[in-house]
Amino acid sequence: MISREFVSVVVLLALTILSPLQVSAQEHSENSLLRYSTDPSSPFSVALESLQKQINYTFESIGLLRRAMTHASFSEENNKALSILGANVIDASVALRSLVKDVDISAKDLSRRISEISSVDSSCAADGLRLGLQKVIRVSPETDSLTPAVVCGAFRAMCGAIALDSERSDDAGRVFWSVHGQRKGRAISRFLGHMMPLVAAPSVTTSCSVEIASVYPCYPQRGFLVCC
């Protein structure tokens, strides 16, 4: 017959072994709650809310945007798949807009145009930085959120998340061009600003065609900057 002393020793050993495991499990649970908390007042949730206002799009499923702003180094539930979707949505949008402007564009020129806009370092990451995604995306402590691949991946994933959320690639394309077009507009303004004074020209008569207004909202004429 097993003595009470033996049972007591076994129970004591079991408690000694299980206690650290319970503490570890509790700590892991608490850490998970901190990392994946959906508290609307958390810094991450506030950043997502601000981002939606920036891009002028409100998600029906905020979980998609949360995933889009989660790097693979941070969680297994990350933005890799959404980034692939977003890259294809952007490419399709660029191709469509290019063909609408010039249906006779060569395949070579179209491919070059898509490659230029899809470039991680020179274009895609710049669009992401413009939105401040490096401050929003969740990464591991060992990962630099300013890395072009990380920022570009977040930007593409955001576009993919919009397409999935609305089930319309056009919505994602609209957001993409609204962000990407900001750089184009500033570049034109800087160029024209160096060429001539930024003044009104009421005496200058000009007609702004749709083509001119869409590409060059302001352009030089007779020493003045004329804005459509």
mmCIF file of C-alpha atoms in Angstrom:
data_model
loop_
_atom_site.group_PDB
_atom_site.id
_atom_site.type_symbol
_atom_site.label_atom_id
_atom_site.label_comp_id
_atom_site.label_asym_id
_atom_site.label_seq_id
_atom_site.Cartn_x
_atom_site.Cartn_y
_atom_site.Cartn_z
ATOM 1 C CA MET A 1 0.000 0.000 0.000
ATOM 2 C CA ILE A 2 1.301 3.434 -0.952
ATOM 3 C CA SER A 3 2.121 5.579 2.050
ATOM 4 C CA ARG A 4 0.814 9.106 2.532
ATOM 5 C CA GLU A 5 4.375 10.372 2.620
ATOM 6 C CA PHE A 6 5.054 8.960 -0.857
ATOM 7 C CA VAL A 7 1.872 10.533 -2.267
ATOM 8 C CA SER A 8 2.808 13.865 -0.729
ATOM 9 C CA VAL A 9 6.260 13.738 -2.309
ATOM 10 C CA VAL A 10 4.797 12.921 -5.749
ATOM 11 C CA VAL A 11 2.270 15.754 -5.513
ATOM 12 C CA LEU A 12 4.986 18.169 -4.409
ATOM 13 C CA LEU A 13 7.201 17.184 -7.333
ATOM 14 C CA ALA A 14 4.306 17.577 -9.766
ATOM 15 C CA LEU A 15 3.540 21.047 -8.463
ATOM 16 C CA THR A 16 7.203 21.977 -8.677
ATOM 17 C CA ILE A 17 7.329 20.934 -12.342
ATOM 18 C CA LEU A 18 3.964 22.371 -13.407
ATOM 19 C CA SER A 19 4.177 25.744 -11.654
ATOM 20 C CA PRO A 20 6.864 27.221 -13.964
ATOM 21 C CA LEU A 21 4.940 25.936 -16.984
ATOM 22 C CA GLN A 22 1.754 27.601 -15.782
ATOM 23 C CA VAL A 23 3.587 30.864 -15.196
ATOM 24 C CA SER A 24 5.185 30.609 -18.643
ATOM 25 C CA ALA A 25 1.831 29.905 -20.276
ATOM 26 C CA GLN A 26 0.253 32.815 -18.424
ATOM 27 C CA GLU A 27 3.049 35.159 -19.491
ATOM 28 C CA HIS A 28 2.732 33.970 -23.091
ATOM 29 C CA SER A 29 -1.014 34.568 -22.975
ATOM 30 C CA GLU A 30 -0.529 38.058 -21.563
ATOM 31 C CA ASN A 31 2.127 38.866 -24.166
ATOM 32 C CA SER A 32 -0.165 37.636 -26.929
ATOM 33 C CA LEU A 33 -2.930 39.886 -25.676
ATOM 34 C CA LEU A 34 -0.549 42.812 -25.693
ATOM 35 C CA ARG A 35 0.749 42.051 -29.181
ATOM 36 C CA TYR A 36 -2.551 41.262 -30.832
ATOM 37 C CA SER A 37 -4.881 43.456 -28.794
ATOM 38 C CA THR A 38 -7.727 44.992 -30.770
ATOM 39 C CA ASP A 39 -8.225 47.702 -28.165
ATOM 40 C CA PRO A 40 -9.340 50.754 -30.204
ATOM 41 C CA SER A 41 -7.272 52.987 -27.929
ATOM 42 C CA SER A 42 -4.017 51.075 -28.491
ATOM 43 C CA PRO A 43 -1.278 52.889 -30.454
ATOM 44 C CA PHE A 44 -1.558 50.380 -33.306
ATOM 45 C CA SER A 45 -5.337 50.794 -33.596
ATOM 46 C CA VAL A 46 -4.990 54.574 -33.497
ATOM 47 C CA ALA A 47 -2.354 54.403 -36.254
ATOM 48 C CA LEU A 48 -4.674 52.274 -38.401
ATOM 49 C CA GLU A 49 -7.493 54.761 -37.894
ATOM 50 C CA SER A 50 -5.227 57.610 -38.965
ATOM 51 C CA LEU A 51 -4.038 55.646 -41.996
ATOM 52 C CA GLN A 52 -7.613 55.091 -43.166
ATOM 53 C CA LYS A 53 -8.211 58.832 -43.060
ATOM 54 C CA GLN A 54 -5.007 59.450 -45.004
ATOM 55 C CA ILE A 55 -6.009 57.158 -47.852
ATOM 56 C CA ASN A 56 -9.676 58.156 -47.666
ATOM 57 C CA TYR A 57 -10.848 54.574 -47.374
ATOM 58 C CA THR A 58 -12.628 52.985 -44.416
ATOM 59 C CA PHE A 59 -12.306 49.235 -44.059
ATOM 60 C CA GLU A 60 -15.367 47.091 -43.515
ATOM 61 C CA SER A 61 -13.033 44.454 -42.098
ATOM 62 C CA ILE A 62 -10.319 46.246 -40.136
ATOM 63 C CA GLY A 63 -8.647 42.882 -39.620
ATOM 64 C CA LEU A 64 -7.448 43.007 -43.223
ATOM 65 C CA LEU A 65 -5.630 46.274 -42.622
ATOM 66 C CA ARG A 66 -4.201 44.903 -39.378
ATOM 67 C CA ARG A 67 -2.796 41.940 -41.287
ATOM 68 C CA ALA A 68 -1.508 44.215 -44.059
ATOM 69 C CA MET A 69 0.455 46.142 -41.445
ATOM 70 C CA THR A 70 1.964 42.994 -39.901
ATOM 71 C CA HIS A 71 5.372 41.842 -41.152
ATOM 72 C CA ALA A 72 6.352 38.183 -41.348
ATOM 73 C CA SER A 73 9.003 38.776 -38.684
ATOM 74 C CA PHE A 74 6.274 39.725 -36.217
ATOM 75 C CA SER A 75 3.687 37.001 -36.719
ATOM 76 C CA GLU A 76 2.766 33.967 -38.791
ATOM 77 C CA GLU A 77 -0.433 35.844 -39.617
ATOM 78 C CA ASN A 78 1.312 38.394 -41.794
ATOM 79 C CA ASN A 79 0.999 40.454 -44.970
ATOM 80 C CA LYS A 80 2.870 38.241 -47.443
ATOM 81 C CA ALA A 81 -0.184 37.016 -49.366
ATOM 82 C CA LEU A 82 -1.839 40.441 -49.338
ATOM 83 C CA SER A 83 1.390 41.942 -50.661
ATOM 84 C CA ILE A 84 1.341 39.583 -53.645
ATOM 85 C CA LEU A 85 -2.279 40.501 -54.337
ATOM 86 C CA GLY A 86 -1.500 44.194 -54.010
ATOM 87 C CA ALA A 87 1.457 43.997 -56.393
ATOM 88 C CA ASN A 88 -0.752 42.417 -59.047
ATOM 89 C CA VAL A 89 -3.531 44.943 -58.469
ATOM 90 C CA ILE A 90 -1.061 47.819 -58.889
ATOM 91 C CA ASP A 91 0.430 46.295 -62.047
ATOM 92 C CA ALA A 92 -3.044 45.832 -63.530
ATOM 93 C CA SER A 93 -4.003 49.403 -62.667
ATOM 94 C CA VAL A 94 -0.849 50.792 -64.272
ATOM 95 C CA ALA A 95 -1.402 48.694 -67.394
ATOM 96 C CA LEU A 96 -5.043 49.756 -67.655
ATOM 97 C CA ARG A 97 -4.311 53.453 -67.258
ATOM 98 C CA SER A 98 -1.456 53.270 -69.767
ATOM 99 C CA LEU A 99 -3.633 51.539 -72.359
ATOM 100 C CA VAL A 100 -6.503 53.964 -71.815
ATOM 101 C CA LYS A 101 -4.118 56.833 -72.579
ATOM 102 C CA ASP A 102 -2.508 55.075 -75.537
ATOM 103 C CA VAL A 103 -3.985 51.848 -76.832
ATOM 104 C CA ASP A 104 -1.105 51.620 -79.316
ATOM 105 C CA ILE A 105 1.579 51.570 -76.634
ATOM 106 C CA SER A 106 4.137 48.868 -77.339
ATOM 107 C CA ALA A 107 4.457 45.856 -75.091
ATOM 108 C CA LYS A 108 8.022 46.914 -74.334
ATOM 109 C CA ASP A 109 7.015 50.407 -73.254
ATOM 110 C CA LEU A 110 4.126 49.059 -71.203
ATOM 111 C CA SER A 111 6.382 46.586 -69.420
ATOM 112 C CA ARG A 112 8.915 49.329 -68.715
ATOM 113 C CA ARG A 113 6.191 51.575 -67.320
ATOM 114 C CA ILE A 114 4.949 48.832 -65.007
ATOM 115 C CA SER A 115 8.500 48.021 -63.883
ATOM 116 C CA GLU A 116 9.244 51.674 -63.106
ATOM 117 C CA ILE A 117 6.182 52.096 -60.918
ATOM 118 C CA SER A 118 6.573 48.681 -59.298
ATOM 119 C CA SER A 119 10.244 49.196 -58.417
ATOM 120 C CA VAL A 120 10.737 48.473 -54.730
ATOM 121 C CA ASP A 121 13.455 51.044 -54.030
ATOM 122 C CA SER A 122 12.645 53.940 -56.342
ATOM 123 C CA SER A 123 8.849 53.924 -56.332
ATOM 124 C CA CYS A 124 6.964 51.461 -54.156
ATOM 125 C CA ALA A 125 8.886 52.135 -50.943
ATOM 126 C CA ALA A 126 8.669 55.880 -51.579
ATOM 127 C CA ASP A 127 4.879 55.611 -51.743
ATOM 128 C CA GLY A 128 4.863 53.710 -48.463
ATOM 129 C CA LEU A 129 7.137 56.238 -46.773
ATOM 130 C CA ARG A 130 4.858 59.023 -47.965
ATOM 131 C CA LEU A 131 2.101 57.455 -45.877
ATOM 132 C CA GLY A 132 4.453 56.840 -42.964
ATOM 133 C CA LEU A 133 3.924 53.082 -43.092
ATOM 134 C CA GLN A 134 7.323 52.519 -41.487
ATOM 135 C CA LYS A 135 5.759 53.898 -38.300
ATOM 136 C CA VAL A 136 2.645 51.736 -38.574
ATOM 137 C CA ILE A 137 3.793 48.270 -39.619
ATOM 138 C CA ARG A 138 4.506 45.786 -36.833
ATOM 139 C CA VAL A 139 7.908 44.106 -37.083
ATOM 140 C CA SER A 140 10.146 42.119 -34.763
ATOM 141 C CA PRO A 141 12.729 44.015 -32.670
ATOM 142 C CA GLU A 142 15.453 42.694 -34.978
ATOM 143 C CA THR A 143 13.765 44.022 -38.141
ATOM 144 C CA ASP A 144 14.252 47.563 -39.440
ATOM 145 C CA SER A 145 10.862 48.932 -40.480
ATOM 146 C CA LEU A 146 12.604 51.483 -42.719
ATOM 147 C CA THR A 147 13.958 48.778 -45.019
ATOM 148 C CA PRO A 148 12.574 49.403 -48.541
ATOM 149 C CA ALA A 149 11.347 45.820 -48.859
ATOM 150 C CA VAL A 150 9.417 46.120 -45.583
ATOM 151 C CA VAL A 151 7.819 49.466 -46.455
ATOM 152 C CA CYS A 152 7.034 48.409 -50.019
ATOM 153 C CA GLY A 153 5.556 45.130 -48.806
ATOM 154 C CA ALA A 154 3.292 47.035 -46.420
ATOM 155 C CA PHE A 155 2.165 49.427 -49.158
ATOM 156 C CA ARG A 156 1.383 46.604 -51.561
ATOM 157 C CA ALA A 157 -0.372 44.658 -48.817
ATOM 158 C CA MET A 158 -2.498 47.700 -48.015
ATOM 159 C CA CYS A 159 -3.607 47.893 -51.653
ATOM 160 C CA GLY A 160 -4.310 44.168 -51.640
ATOM 161 C CA ALA A 161 -6.315 44.516 -48.431
ATOM 162 C CA ILE A 162 -8.434 47.273 -49.978
ATOM 163 C CA ALA A 163 -9.158 45.148 -53.053
ATOM 164 C CA LEU A 164 -10.134 42.215 -50.863
ATOM 165 C CA ASP A 165 -12.185 44.318 -48.459
ATOM 166 C CA SER A 166 -14.213 46.028 -51.187
ATOM 167 C CA GLU A 167 -14.004 43.140 -53.656
ATOM 168 C CA ARG A 168 -13.107 45.804 -56.218
ATOM 169 C CA SER A 169 -9.619 46.254 -57.602
ATOM 170 C CA ASP A 170 -10.700 49.716 -58.794
ATOM 171 C CA ASP A 171 -10.900 50.928 -55.203
ATOM 172 C CA ALA A 172 -7.355 49.775 -54.569
ATOM 173 C CA GLY A 173 -6.233 51.395 -57.815
ATOM 174 C CA ARG A 174 -7.837 54.692 -56.823
ATOM 175 C CA VAL A 175 -5.994 54.729 -53.504
ATOM 176 C CA PHE A 176 -2.739 53.764 -55.200
ATOM 177 C CA TRP A 177 -2.917 56.629 -57.697
ATOM 178 C CA SER A 178 -3.962 59.136 -55.046
ATOM 179 C CA VAL A 179 -0.770 58.312 -53.135
ATOM 180 C CA HIS A 180 1.581 57.760 -56.067
ATOM 181 C CA GLY A 181 0.339 60.879 -57.843
ATOM 182 C CA GLN A 182 1.374 63.124 -54.944
ATOM 183 C CA ARG A 183 5.027 62.709 -55.834
ATOM 184 C CA LYS A 184 4.345 63.488 -59.503
ATOM 185 C CA GLY A 185 2.469 66.636 -58.598
ATOM 186 C CA ARG A 186 5.236 67.884 -56.317
ATOM 187 C CA ALA A 187 7.895 67.133 -58.927
ATOM 188 C CA ILE A 188 6.039 69.188 -61.548
ATOM 189 C CA SER A 189 5.561 72.061 -59.104
ATOM 190 C CA ARG A 190 9.264 72.090 -58.183
ATOM 191 C CA PHE A 191 10.288 72.031 -61.838
ATOM 192 C CA LEU A 192 7.983 74.852 -62.838
ATOM 193 C CA GLY A 193 8.888 76.817 -59.734
ATOM 194 C CA HIS A 194 12.511 76.957 -60.878
ATOM 195 C CA MET A 195 11.476 78.027 -64.365
ATOM 196 C CA MET A 196 9.263 81.046 -63.569
ATOM 197 C CA PRO A 197 7.470 82.983 -60.834
ATOM 198 C CA LEU A 198 4.382 81.397 -59.328
ATOM 199 C CA VAL A 199 1.854 84.152 -60.129
ATOM 200 C CA ALA A 200 -1.627 84.326 -61.551
ATOM 201 C CA ALA A 201 -1.995 85.237 -65.207
ATOM 202 C CA PRO A 202 -5.477 86.655 -65.685
ATOM 203 C CA SER A 203 -4.492 88.303 -68.958
ATOM 204 C CA VAL A 204 -3.354 85.054 -70.509
ATOM 205 C CA THR A 205 -6.013 83.311 -72.501
ATOM 206 C CA THR A 206 -5.727 79.561 -72.573
ATOM 207 C CA SER A 207 -7.930 76.540 -72.936
ATOM 208 C CA CYS A 208 -7.255 73.591 -70.680
ATOM 209 C CA SER A 209 -8.101 70.353 -72.366
ATOM 210 C CA VAL A 210 -8.864 67.286 -70.296
ATOM 211 C CA GLU A 211 -5.549 65.802 -71.372
ATOM 212 C CA ILE A 212 -3.556 68.839 -70.258
ATOM 213 C CA ALA A 213 -5.416 69.253 -66.981
ATOM 214 C CA SER A 214 -4.955 65.610 -66.028
ATOM 215 C CA VAL A 215 -1.216 65.586 -66.650
ATOM 216 C CA TYR A 216 -0.123 69.197 -66.139
ATOM 217 C CA PRO A 217 -2.597 71.075 -63.912
ATOM 218 C CA CYS A 218 -0.132 73.993 -64.043
ATOM 219 C CA TYR A 219 2.137 74.742 -66.981
ATOM 220 C CA PRO A 220 4.262 77.665 -68.258
ATOM 221 C CA GLN A 221 2.977 80.193 -70.792
ATOM 222 C CA ARG A 222 4.370 83.646 -71.639
ATOM 223 C CA GLY A 223 6.476 83.809 -68.522
ATOM 224 C CA PHE A 224 3.629 82.897 -66.186
ATOM 225 C CA LEU A 225 2.479 79.736 -64.480
ATOM 226 C CA VAL A 226 -0.973 78.977 -65.831
ATOM 227 C CA CYS A 227 -3.168 76.661 -63.771
ATOM 228 C CA CYS A 228 -6.172 74.859 -65.173
#
